[in-house]
């Protein structure tokens, strides 16, 4: 009796998680579409300067006001979002693929290469992340591409650790021995049996990482190590508006709200994906 | 225990060597040459001879590994070269800025403790009630804000609107340290609140708690005498691990609030491509980070009787 009740409760919770997953997926999809078509959606040209209209507070025609060059803030936040969001997604995609590949190979083959690669990732982890990224970005001379590269150099070990740990756990399984006995090559074992089984934890790590990476990327831009003006990007927009905080706060706060909402959405989606993948919730499903 | 400490100290050597080598290599591979940068700053065209002479003077013409060992030898003597921009010794510049950053770090960690531990305990005790949800939502929102946005919001409300704190730090004092450390503490508390809550919940779920309750021990006594004591190890570990993100975070926050510490110095050096300063910063931050991790590791061995006693039997 009580077992039936818990099973029903678990099913209910799972349905609930599924619903949340769909809602947040739809919201994130809408955000991505808005970012993708931001140039068309923007009511004004985000780069067009109009000094007659400089520093206007938010109004019906400029809902986020205008900046010191008279550019429409709402249009700039939209277009800036495209830079921030897609740069972050490219970064997370790149490090999760690279980290997974390295981690899986190290976990599967072990041996000397494994210990060398793991020492390298230890050393990467010995540096406080953002400090190291700042140094790498400084070395690469700014630009959004280089900022992405800098964060990638610092952040891939996270994924290789997850992938390696998972691979080691799965490698010991009977079905792997069975596959080997049946004559599968190492490549086949990795591609058909190991990768599909470790994708879940990697996906969850990646989803939860998007928000953090977006904030760190914006942080680098804020320091002048990412996207360079006039390119609209949330971090550098906030940095260049900093001195105007006292008189024209909307110039600083609008891009900040942009980052905030986006990170909240991605974090909500990440949390939901984690709940959805969590075996504690899906055992009954 | 002593054996373990010694082992850990020995393990530090290759890591420290790697850190020094990597930070040296990174700065030397740099595409833009400091000499060119310096000459560009003067604004006039300079002949190749002058550039070569300047390179020789800075030792930039020698082979890479030679440069590294010369530099490492000097570093061990406390000589980290001179700043390309100000021509002052890097080491003394760094040391003069370090106390401000350490003060900021310590106040932020203290504030984080004051914010996250009581709120985390409260959320755990009121699990699944309104208070718990409210605290969790706050922590979620705090987690979704980059620290420079938090800094600017605080600046806007407390300095511009309410005029409680100065917009820009005026020297090192209680009033000027408040906003930068609050910024850092908000970001960290948002993160650690959840973990404090989870740790306390985990401990509250254990059988001895039910046993103590059944014997009629007051809840506050169980909480303070047993649960908190048992959770302390995890909480201390979490807090010290946060030092890594804190060290990176200080750079942004220090430059926003014009707090005259190593973080602001590093950001200025990065913009000027002043490599010796950047190098010193990256290296010292990494060394501090490694040391803090070591101390954490050793401290929870000390705090946790299972590990401490187990180690002594060996």
PDB file of N, CA, C and O in Angstrom, chain B residues 199-241:
ATOM      1  N   UNK B 199      24.254  20.078   4.125  1.00  0.00           N
ATOM      2  CA  UNK B 199      25.068  19.413   5.151  1.00  0.00           C
ATOM      3  C   UNK B 199      24.285  19.240   6.444  1.00  0.00           C
ATOM      4  O   UNK B 199      24.293  18.159   7.049  1.00  0.00           O
ATOM      5  N   UNK B 200      23.610  20.324   6.870  1.00  0.00           N
ATOM      6  CA  UNK B 200      22.850  20.271   8.123  1.00  0.00           C
ATOM      7  C   UNK B 200      21.691  19.267   7.993  1.00  0.00           C
ATOM      8  O   UNK B 200      21.446  18.464   8.895  1.00  0.00           O
ATOM      9  N   UNK B 201      21.010  19.291   6.849  1.00  0.00           N
ATOM     10  CA  UNK B 201      19.903  18.352   6.635  1.00  0.00           C
ATOM     11  C   UNK B 201      20.389  16.917   6.723  1.00  0.00           C
ATOM     12  O   UNK B 201      19.749  16.055   7.322  1.00  0.00           O
ATOM     13  N   UNK B 202      21.533  16.691   6.105  1.00  0.00           N
ATOM     14  CA  UNK B 202      22.128  15.369   6.105  1.00  0.00           C
ATOM     15  C   UNK B 202      22.372  14.902   7.542  1.00  0.00           C
ATOM     16  O   UNK B 202      22.046  13.781   7.926  1.00  0.00           O
ATOM     17  N   UNK B 203      22.926  15.816   8.345  1.00  0.00           N
ATOM     18  CA  UNK B 203      23.266  15.493   9.726  1.00  0.00           C
ATOM     19  C   UNK B 203      21.998  15.298  10.567  1.00  0.00           C
ATOM     20  O   UNK B 203      21.913  14.395  11.395  1.00  0.00           O
ATOM     21  N   UNK B 204      20.990  16.166  10.306  1.00  0.00           N
ATOM     22  CA  UNK B 204      19.739  16.069  11.060  1.00  0.00           C
ATOM     23  C   UNK B 204      19.025  14.747  10.790  1.00  0.00           C
ATOM     24  O   UNK B 204      18.250  14.261  11.610  1.00  0.00           O
ATOM     25  N   UNK B 205      19.273  14.160   9.626  1.00  0.00           N
ATOM     26  CA  UNK B 205      18.609  12.915   9.257  1.00  0.00           C
ATOM     27  C   UNK B 205      19.231  11.696   9.912  1.00  0.00           C
ATOM     28  O   UNK B 205      18.736  10.578   9.776  1.00  0.00           O
ATOM     29  N   UNK B 206      20.353  11.895  10.607  1.00  0.00           N
ATOM     30  CA  UNK B 206      21.036  10.728  11.175  1.00  0.00           C
ATOM     31  C   UNK B 206      20.315  10.204  12.418  1.00  0.00           C
ATOM     32  O   UNK B 206      19.586  10.930  13.082  1.00  0.00           O
ATOM     33  N   UNK B 207      20.610   8.943  12.729  1.00  0.00           N
ATOM     34  CA  UNK B 207      19.835   8.286  13.786  1.00  0.00           C
ATOM     35  C   UNK B 207      20.079   8.863  15.172  1.00  0.00           C
ATOM     36  O   UNK B 207      19.182   8.918  15.993  1.00  0.00           O
ATOM     37  N   UNK B 208      21.321   9.335  15.407  1.00  0.00           N
ATOM     38  CA  UNK B 208      21.584   9.815  16.765  1.00  0.00           C
ATOM     39  C   UNK B 208      20.714  11.030  17.103  1.00  0.00           C
ATOM     40  O   UNK B 208      20.379  11.264  18.257  1.00  0.00           O
ATOM     41  N   UNK B 209      20.330  11.791  16.073  1.00  0.00           N
ATOM     42  CA  UNK B 209      19.473  12.963  16.311  1.00  0.00           C
ATOM     43  C   UNK B 209      18.100  12.493  16.780  1.00  0.00           C
ATOM     44  O   UNK B 209      17.567  12.984  17.782  1.00  0.00           O
ATOM     45  N   UNK B 210      17.559  11.489  16.062  1.00  0.00           N
ATOM     46  CA  UNK B 210      16.270  10.932  16.477  1.00  0.00           C
ATOM     47  C   UNK B 210      16.374  10.366  17.889  1.00  0.00           C
ATOM     48  O   UNK B 210      15.482  10.563  18.729  1.00  0.00           O
ATOM     49  N   UNK B 211      17.493   9.693  18.171  1.00  0.00           N
ATOM     50  CA  UNK B 211      17.710   9.107  19.483  1.00  0.00           C
ATOM     51  C   UNK B 211      17.722  10.169  20.578  1.00  0.00           C
ATOM     52  O   UNK B 211      17.070  10.028  21.622  1.00  0.00           O
ATOM     53  N   UNK B 212      18.464  11.250  20.317  1.00  0.00           N
ATOM     54  CA  UNK B 212      18.560  12.327  21.297  1.00  0.00           C
ATOM     55  C   UNK B 212      17.197  12.964  21.529  1.00  0.00           C
ATOM     56  O   UNK B 212      16.804  13.256  22.657  1.00  0.00           O
ATOM     57  N   UNK B 213      16.453  13.138  20.419  1.00  0.00           N
ATOM     58  CA  UNK B 213      15.106  13.716  20.529  1.00  0.00           C
ATOM     59  C   UNK B 213      14.231  12.817  21.403  1.00  0.00           C
ATOM     60  O   UNK B 213      13.507  13.277  22.278  1.00  0.00           O
ATOM     61  N   UNK B 214      14.318  11.493  21.154  1.00  0.00           N
ATOM     62  CA  UNK B 214      13.489  10.536  21.889  1.00  0.00           C
ATOM     63  C   UNK B 214      13.830  10.561  23.377  1.00  0.00           C
ATOM     64  O   UNK B 214      12.967  10.395  24.222  1.00  0.00           O
ATOM     65  N   UNK B 215      15.092  10.827  23.677  1.00  0.00           N
ATOM     66  CA  UNK B 215      15.491  10.886  25.078  1.00  0.00           C
ATOM     67  C   UNK B 215      15.117  12.226  25.706  1.00  0.00           C
ATOM     68  O   UNK B 215      15.424  12.479  26.858  1.00  0.00           O
ATOM     69  N   UNK B 216      14.517  13.107  24.921  1.00  0.00           N
ATOM     70  CA  UNK B 216      14.031  14.362  25.461  1.00  0.00           C
ATOM     71  C   UNK B 216      15.077  15.460  25.522  1.00  0.00           C
ATOM     72  O   UNK B 216      14.914  16.452  26.221  1.00  0.00           O
ATOM     73  N   UNK B 217      16.176  15.311  24.766  1.00  0.00           N
ATOM     74  CA  UNK B 217      17.167  16.385  24.720  1.00  0.00           C
ATOM     75  C   UNK B 217      16.568  17.545  23.927  1.00  0.00           C
ATOM     76  O   UNK B 217      15.926  17.340  22.901  1.00  0.00           O
ATOM     77  N   UNK B 218      16.759  18.750  24.449  1.00  0.00           N
ATOM     78  CA  UNK B 218      16.198  19.927  23.774  1.00  0.00           C
ATOM     79  C   UNK B 218      16.776  20.054  22.373  1.00  0.00           C
ATOM     80  O   UNK B 218      17.971  19.792  22.152  1.00  0.00           O
ATOM     81  N   UNK B 219      15.945  20.522  21.429  1.00  0.00           N
ATOM     82  CA  UNK B 219      16.391  20.614  20.049  1.00  0.00           C
ATOM     83  C   UNK B 219      17.584  21.560  19.910  1.00  0.00           C
ATOM     84  O   UNK B 219      18.525  21.294  19.172  1.00  0.00           O
ATOM     85  N   UNK B 220      17.529  22.679  20.661  1.00  0.00           N
ATOM     86  CA  UNK B 220      18.624  23.649  20.546  1.00  0.00           C
ATOM     87  C   UNK B 220      19.942  23.022  21.006  1.00  0.00           C
ATOM     88  O   UNK B 220      20.999  23.287  20.439  1.00  0.00           O
ATOM     89  N   UNK B 221      19.858  22.167  22.007  1.00  0.00           N
ATOM     90  CA  UNK B 221      21.079  21.506  22.497  1.00  0.00           C
ATOM     91  C   UNK B 221      21.616  20.543  21.443  1.00  0.00           C
ATOM     92  O   UNK B 221      22.822  20.522  21.152  1.00  0.00           O
ATOM     93  N   UNK B 222      20.701  19.765  20.840  1.00  0.00           N
ATOM     94  CA  UNK B 222      21.139  18.836  19.783  1.00  0.00           C
ATOM     95  C   UNK B 222      21.814  19.626  18.670  1.00  0.00           C
ATOM     96  O   UNK B 222      22.883  19.275  18.181  1.00  0.00           O
ATOM     97  N   UNK B 223      21.159  20.722  18.295  1.00  0.00           N
ATOM     98  CA  UNK B 223      21.642  21.546  17.190  1.00  0.00           C
ATOM     99  C   UNK B 223      23.050  22.068  17.478  1.00  0.00           C
ATOM    100  O   UNK B 223      23.962  21.898  16.674  1.00  0.00           O
ATOM    101  N   UNK B 224      23.207  22.715  18.630  1.00  0.00           N
ATOM    102  CA  UNK B 224      24.482  23.378  18.915  1.00  0.00           C
ATOM    103  C   UNK B 224      25.570  22.404  19.323  1.00  0.00           C
ATOM    104  O   UNK B 224      26.720  22.544  18.927  1.00  0.00           O
ATOM    105  N   UNK B 225      25.205  21.404  20.146  1.00  0.00           N
ATOM    106  CA  UNK B 225      26.244  20.529  20.687  1.00  0.00           C
ATOM    107  C   UNK B 225      26.662  19.440  19.697  1.00  0.00           C
ATOM    108  O   UNK B 225      27.806  19.031  19.689  1.00  0.00           O
ATOM    109  N   UNK B 226      25.709  18.958  18.905  1.00  0.00           N
ATOM    110  CA  UNK B 226      26.060  17.812  18.060  1.00  0.00           C
ATOM    111  C   UNK B 226      26.073  18.137  16.573  1.00  0.00           C
ATOM    112  O   UNK B 226      27.092  17.992  15.899  1.00  0.00           O
ATOM    113  N   UNK B 227      24.920  18.597  16.071  1.00  0.00           N
ATOM    114  CA  UNK B 227      24.772  18.741  14.622  1.00  0.00           C
ATOM    115  C   UNK B 227      25.773  19.745  14.062  1.00  0.00           C
ATOM    116  O   UNK B 227      26.498  19.470  13.108  1.00  0.00           O
ATOM    117  N   UNK B 228      25.849  20.900  14.693  1.00  0.00           N
ATOM    118  CA  UNK B 228      26.723  21.949  14.178  1.00  0.00           C
ATOM    119  C   UNK B 228      28.186  21.508  14.242  1.00  0.00           C
ATOM    120  O   UNK B 228      28.959  21.729  13.317  1.00  0.00           O
ATOM    121  N   UNK B 229      28.525  20.860  15.357  1.00  0.00           N
ATOM    122  CA  UNK B 229      29.897  20.406  15.550  1.00  0.00           C
ATOM    123  C   UNK B 229      30.270  19.409  14.457  1.00  0.00           C
ATOM    124  O   UNK B 229      31.345  19.484  13.868  1.00  0.00           O
ATOM    125  N   UNK B 230      29.325  18.504  14.166  1.00  0.00           N
ATOM    126  CA  UNK B 230      29.605  17.469  13.168  1.00  0.00           C
ATOM    127  C   UNK B 230      29.674  18.054  11.762  1.00  0.00           C
ATOM    128  O   UNK B 230      30.388  17.544  10.904  1.00  0.00           O
ATOM    129  N   UNK B 231      28.904  19.137  11.537  1.00  0.00           N
ATOM    130  CA  UNK B 231      28.868  19.708  10.190  1.00  0.00           C
ATOM    131  C   UNK B 231      30.029  20.651   9.935  1.00  0.00           C
ATOM    132  O   UNK B 231      30.283  21.040   8.801  1.00  0.00           O
ATOM    133  N   UNK B 232      30.722  21.011  11.013  1.00  0.00           N
ATOM    134  CA  UNK B 232      31.757  22.035  10.904  1.00  0.00           C
ATOM    135  C   UNK B 232      32.837  21.691   9.882  1.00  0.00           C
ATOM    136  O   UNK B 232      33.273  22.551   9.120  1.00  0.00           O
ATOM    137  N   UNK B 233      33.227  20.408   9.850  1.00  0.00           N
ATOM    138  CA  UNK B 233      34.302  19.996   8.951  1.00  0.00           C
ATOM    139  C   UNK B 233      33.940  20.326   7.507  1.00  0.00           C
ATOM    140  O   UNK B 233      34.712  20.953   6.776  1.00  0.00           O
ATOM    141  N   UNK B 234      32.730  19.913   7.107  1.00  0.00           N
ATOM    142  CA  UNK B 234      32.287  20.163   5.743  1.00  0.00           C
ATOM    143  C   UNK B 234      32.238  21.656   5.471  1.00  0.00           C
ATOM    144  O   UNK B 234      32.682  22.126   4.415  1.00  0.00           O
ATOM    145  N   UNK B 235      31.709  22.409   6.432  1.00  0.00           N
ATOM    146  CA  UNK B 235      31.533  23.839   6.213  1.00  0.00           C
ATOM    147  C   UNK B 235      32.879  24.547   6.074  1.00  0.00           C
ATOM    148  O   UNK B 235      33.070  25.368   5.171  1.00  0.00           O
ATOM    149  N   UNK B 236      33.828  24.162   6.920  1.00  0.00           N
ATOM    150  CA  UNK B 236      35.162  24.771   6.821  1.00  0.00           C
ATOM    151  C   UNK B 236      35.788  24.469   5.467  1.00  0.00           C
ATOM    152  O   UNK B 236      36.337  25.344   4.804  1.00  0.00           O
ATOM    153  N   UNK B 237      35.658  23.217   5.029  1.00  0.00           N
ATOM    154  CA  UNK B 237      36.210  22.844   3.735  1.00  0.00           C
ATOM    155  C   UNK B 237      35.611  23.688   2.620  1.00  0.00           C
ATOM    156  O   UNK B 237      36.322  24.218   1.775  1.00  0.00           O
ATOM    157  N   UNK B 238      34.292  23.806   2.650  1.00  0.00           N
ATOM    158  CA  UNK B 238      33.608  24.578   1.608  1.00  0.00           C
ATOM    159  C   UNK B 238      34.120  26.011   1.586  1.00  0.00           C
ATOM    160  O   UNK B 238      34.408  26.572   0.531  1.00  0.00           O
ATOM    161  N   UNK B 239      34.229  26.600   2.778  1.00  0.00           N
ATOM    162  CA  UNK B 239      34.638  27.995   2.843  1.00  0.00           C
ATOM    163  C   UNK B 239      36.043  28.205   2.304  1.00  0.00           C
ATOM    164  O   UNK B 239      36.290  29.152   1.568  1.00  0.00           O
ATOM    165  N   UNK B 240      36.949  27.311   2.651  1.00  0.00           N
ATOM    166  CA  UNK B 240      38.312  27.516   2.176  1.00  0.00           C
ATOM    167  C   UNK B 240      38.419  27.245   0.684  1.00  0.00           C
ATOM    168  O   UNK B 240      39.190  27.894  -0.008  1.00  0.00           O
ATOM    169  N   UNK B 241      37.597  26.312   0.204  1.00  0.00           N
ATOM    170  CA  UNK B 241      37.630  26.062  -1.243  1.00  0.00           C
ATOM    171  C   UNK B 241      37.146  27.287  -2.008  1.00  0.00           C
ATOM    172  O   UNK B 241      37.494  27.491  -3.157  1.00  0.00           O
TER     173      UNK B 241
END
